[in-house]
Amino acid sequence: NAGVTQTPKFRILKIGQSMTLQCTQDMNHNYMYWYRQDPGMGLKLIYYSVGAGITDKGEVPNGYNVSRSTTEDFPLRLELAAPSQTSVYFCASSPQVNTEAFFGQGTRLTVV
Amino acid sequence: GQQVMQIPQYQHVQEGEDFTTYCNSSTTLSNIQWYKQRPGGHPVFLIQLVKSGEVKKQKRLTFQFGEAKKNSSLHITATQTTDVGTYFCAYGTSNDYKLSFGAGTTVTVRA
């Protein structure tokens, strides 16, 4: 059982470039989340989704976009990357609201 | 808006000692969860508390949810080197579907 899979694990971007962080889960979970974690800091919610076709903003959505065309996939898009987006990005899923969240291994992104 | 403070930010513990980390909210929480993140790893779920005054134990870990459902604590007894990491509380509210996290308590252990 793969759980939550994130790709890539590491990426270096130049300022102004764009990229998509992939997240897929095989547990048929409705709820999915994207977080960023800056060094020594907590997890900040970027976007979340309560099901296919439904997404909503979290605490820090500026500079990011998401889509949820299927239950399994919840990609995070960065347009015009900035150094402030250097962070570790975690995707998570849960079967219902307010239940255990399962995390992917994370994507370490550096913008230079 | 929702404000949850987690204290302390850092905890340096002698092996064998006990420690406690706290999460305090300005508003009532529908539930609280606790996660552990090992250095370089991803958060892993430990437990969820839902009821007012609830207490749950996992071996050396004791979790409490306050009577007013505004605060929670994690108490670890006889700390071991395997307890190293960052402990986060996470919470939802009754009026949205977000899962938000406290700032975390990073624990280091002196052998």
Coordinates of C-alpha atoms in Angstrom, one line a residue:
Chain A
N1 CA 0.0 0.0 0.0
A2 CA 1.8 3.2 -1.2
G3 CA -0.3 5.7 0.8
V4 CA 0.5 9.2 -0.2
T5 CA 3.2 9.7 -2.9
Q6 CA 4.8 13.0 -3.7
T7 CA 7.1 13.7 -6.6
P8 CA 9.7 15.0 -7.0
K9 CA 11.6 14.6 -3.7
F10 CA 14.0 17.4 -4.5
R11 CA 13.9 20.3 -7.0
I12 CA 15.9 23.5 -7.7
L13 CA 14.1 26.2 -9.6
K14 CA 15.3 29.5 -10.9
I15 CA 13.4 32.6 -10.0
G16 CA 10.4 33.1 -12.4
Q17 CA 10.2 29.4 -13.4
S18 CA 7.1 27.4 -12.8
M19 CA 6.6 23.8 -11.8
T20 CA 4.0 21.3 -10.5
L21 CA 4.4 19.3 -7.4
Q22 CA 2.6 16.0 -7.8
C23 CA 0.6 14.3 -5.0
T24 CA -1.3 11.1 -5.4
Q25 CA -3.0 8.8 -2.8
D26 CA -4.4 5.3 -3.2
M27 CA -6.5 5.2 -0.1
N28 CA -9.7 6.7 -1.7
H29 CA -9.6 9.6 0.7
N30 CA -11.8 12.6 0.0
Y31 CA -9.8 15.2 1.9
M32 CA -6.4 16.3 0.7
Y33 CA -4.1 19.1 1.9
W34 CA -1.0 20.9 0.9
Y35 CA 1.4 22.3 3.5
R36 CA 4.7 24.1 3.4
Q37 CA 7.2 23.9 6.2
D38 CA 10.0 26.4 6.4
P39 CA 13.2 25.5 8.3
G40 CA 12.5 25.1 12.0
M41 CA 8.9 26.2 11.6
G42 CA 5.5 24.6 11.7
L43 CA 3.2 23.5 8.9
K44 CA 1.3 26.2 7.0
L45 CA -1.8 25.2 5.1
I46 CA -1.7 26.3 1.5
Y47 CA -4.8 24.7 -0.1
Y48 CA -7.1 21.9 0.7
S49 CA -9.8 19.9 -1.0
V50 CA -12.8 18.1 0.3
G51 CA -13.4 16.0 -2.8
A52 CA -12.9 15.9 -6.6
G53 CA -13.7 19.2 -8.2
I54 CA -13.7 21.1 -4.9
T55 CA -10.7 23.1 -3.6
D56 CA -10.3 26.0 -1.1
K57 CA -7.6 28.3 0.2
G58 CA -5.7 27.8 3.4
E59 CA -3.5 30.2 5.3
V60 CA -0.9 31.0 2.7
P61 CA -2.3 30.4 -0.9
N62 CA -0.7 33.3 -2.7
G63 CA 1.7 32.2 -5.5
Y64 CA 0.1 28.7 -5.7
N65 CA -2.7 27.0 -7.5
V66 CA -4.3 23.6 -7.2
S67 CA -6.7 21.4 -9.0
R68 CA -8.6 18.2 -8.0
S69 CA -9.9 16.5 -11.1
T70 CA -9.8 13.0 -9.5
T71 CA -10.0 11.6 -6.0
E72 CA -6.5 10.3 -6.2
D73 CA -4.5 13.4 -7.4
F74 CA -4.0 16.8 -6.0
P75 CA -1.2 18.7 -7.8
L76 CA 0.2 22.0 -6.6
R77 CA 1.3 24.5 -9.2
L78 CA 3.8 27.2 -8.6
E79 CA 3.8 30.0 -11.1
L80 CA 6.7 32.5 -11.2
A81 CA 8.7 30.9 -8.5
A82 CA 10.2 33.3 -5.9
P83 CA 12.9 32.7 -3.2
S84 CA 10.2 33.0 -0.5
Q85 CA 8.8 29.7 -1.8
T86 CA 11.9 27.8 -0.8
S87 CA 10.5 25.3 1.6
V88 CA 9.6 21.7 2.2
Y89 CA 6.1 20.9 0.8
F90 CA 4.0 18.1 2.3
C91 CA 0.8 16.7 0.8
A92 CA -1.6 14.8 3.1
S93 CA -4.9 13.0 2.9
S94 CA -7.6 11.9 5.3
P95 CA -10.7 9.8 4.9
Q96 CA -13.0 12.3 6.5
V97 CA -12.8 15.8 8.1
N98 CA -11.1 15.9 11.5
T99 CA -9.6 12.4 11.2
E100 CA -6.1 11.1 11.0
A101 CA -4.1 12.6 8.2
F102 CA -1.5 10.6 6.2
F103 CA 1.5 12.5 4.9
G104 CA 3.7 12.0 1.9
Q105 CA 7.5 12.1 2.2
G106 CA 7.7 15.7 1.2
T107 CA 9.2 17.7 -1.7
R108 CA 12.2 19.9 -0.8
L109 CA 12.1 22.9 -3.1
T110 CA 14.9 25.5 -3.5
V111 CA 14.3 28.7 -5.6
V112 CA 17.5 30.5 -6.6
Chain B
G1 CA -9.5 34.0 13.5
Q2 CA -8.4 30.8 15.0
Q3 CA -5.2 31.1 17.1
V4 CA -3.5 28.1 18.6
M5 CA -0.3 28.6 20.5
Q6 CA 2.0 25.6 21.2
I7 CA 4.6 25.9 24.0
P8 CA 7.4 25.6 24.5
Q9 CA 9.0 25.9 21.1
Y10 CA 12.0 24.0 22.2
Q11 CA 12.5 21.4 25.0
H12 CA 15.9 20.1 26.0
V13 CA 15.5 17.0 28.2
Q14 CA 17.8 14.8 30.1
E15 CA 17.2 11.2 29.3
G16 CA 14.9 9.7 31.8
E17 CA 13.2 12.9 32.7
D18 CA 9.6 13.9 32.0
F19 CA 8.3 16.8 30.0
T20 CA 5.1 18.3 28.8
T21 CA 4.1 20.3 25.7
Y22 CA 0.9 22.4 25.5
C23 CA -1.5 23.7 22.9
N24 CA -3.7 26.6 23.9
S25 CA -6.5 27.9 21.7
S26 CA -8.4 31.2 21.9
T27 CA -11.6 29.4 20.7
T28 CA -13.3 26.1 21.3
L29 CA -11.9 23.2 19.2
S30 CA -14.0 20.4 17.7
N31 CA -11.1 18.0 18.2
I32 CA -7.3 17.9 18.5
Q33 CA -4.7 15.6 17.0
W34 CA -1.1 15.1 17.9
Y35 CA 1.7 14.3 15.4
K36 CA 5.4 13.5 15.6
Q37 CA 7.9 14.5 13.0
R38 CA 11.4 12.9 13.3
P39 CA 14.3 15.0 11.9
G40 CA 14.2 14.9 8.1
G41 CA 10.9 13.0 8.1
H42 CA 7.2 13.7 7.7
P43 CA 4.6 14.2 10.3
V44 CA 3.1 10.9 11.7
F45 CA -0.2 10.7 13.5
L46 CA -0.1 9.8 17.2
I47 CA -3.6 10.3 18.5
Q48 CA -6.9 12.2 18.3
L49 CA -8.9 13.6 21.2
V50 CA -12.5 14.6 20.7
K51 CA -14.3 14.7 24.1
S52 CA -14.1 17.3 26.7
G53 CA -11.7 16.2 29.5
E54 CA -10.5 13.2 27.5
V55 CA -7.3 11.5 28.5
K56 CA -5.5 8.9 26.4
K57 CA -2.3 7.0 27.0
Q58 CA 0.2 5.4 24.7
K59 CA 2.9 3.7 26.7
R60 CA 4.9 6.6 28.1
L61 CA 2.8 9.3 26.3
T62 CA -0.3 10.8 28.0
F63 CA -2.6 13.1 26.0
Q64 CA -5.2 15.4 27.5
F65 CA -8.0 17.5 26.1
G66 CA -9.2 20.3 28.4
E67 CA -12.7 20.5 29.8
A68 CA -13.4 23.6 27.8
K69 CA -11.9 22.0 24.6
K70 CA -9.5 25.0 24.3
N71 CA -6.3 23.4 25.4
S72 CA -4.4 20.1 25.2
S73 CA -1.2 18.6 26.5
L74 CA 1.2 15.8 25.7
H75 CA 3.2 14.5 28.6
I76 CA 6.1 12.1 28.1
T77 CA 7.6 10.2 31.0
A78 CA 11.1 8.8 31.2
T79 CA 12.2 10.4 28.0
Q80 CA 14.3 8.2 25.7
T81 CA 16.5 9.1 22.7
T82 CA 13.8 7.7 20.4
D83 CA 11.5 10.6 21.6
V84 CA 13.7 13.1 19.7
G85 CA 11.7 15.1 17.1
T86 CA 9.0 17.8 16.8
Y87 CA 5.6 17.3 18.3
F88 CA 2.7 19.1 16.7
C89 CA -0.9 19.6 17.7
A90 CA -3.3 19.9 14.9
Y91 CA -6.9 21.0 15.0
G92 CA -10.1 21.5 13.1
T93 CA -13.1 23.6 13.9
S94 CA -16.7 22.9 13.5
N95 CA -17.3 25.4 10.7
D96 CA -14.7 24.4 8.0
Y97 CA -12.7 21.5 6.7
K98 CA -9.2 22.7 7.4
L99 CA -6.6 20.9 9.4
S100 CA -4.3 23.4 10.9
F101 CA -1.1 22.9 12.9
G102 CA 0.5 24.5 15.9
A103 CA 4.1 25.7 15.6
G104 CA 5.4 22.5 17.2
T105 CA 7.7 21.7 20.1
T106 CA 11.2 20.4 19.1
V107 CA 12.6 18.0 21.6
T108 CA 16.2 17.1 22.0
V109 CA 17.5 14.5 24.5
R110 CA 20.7 14.5 26.4
A111 CA 22.0 11.0 27.0

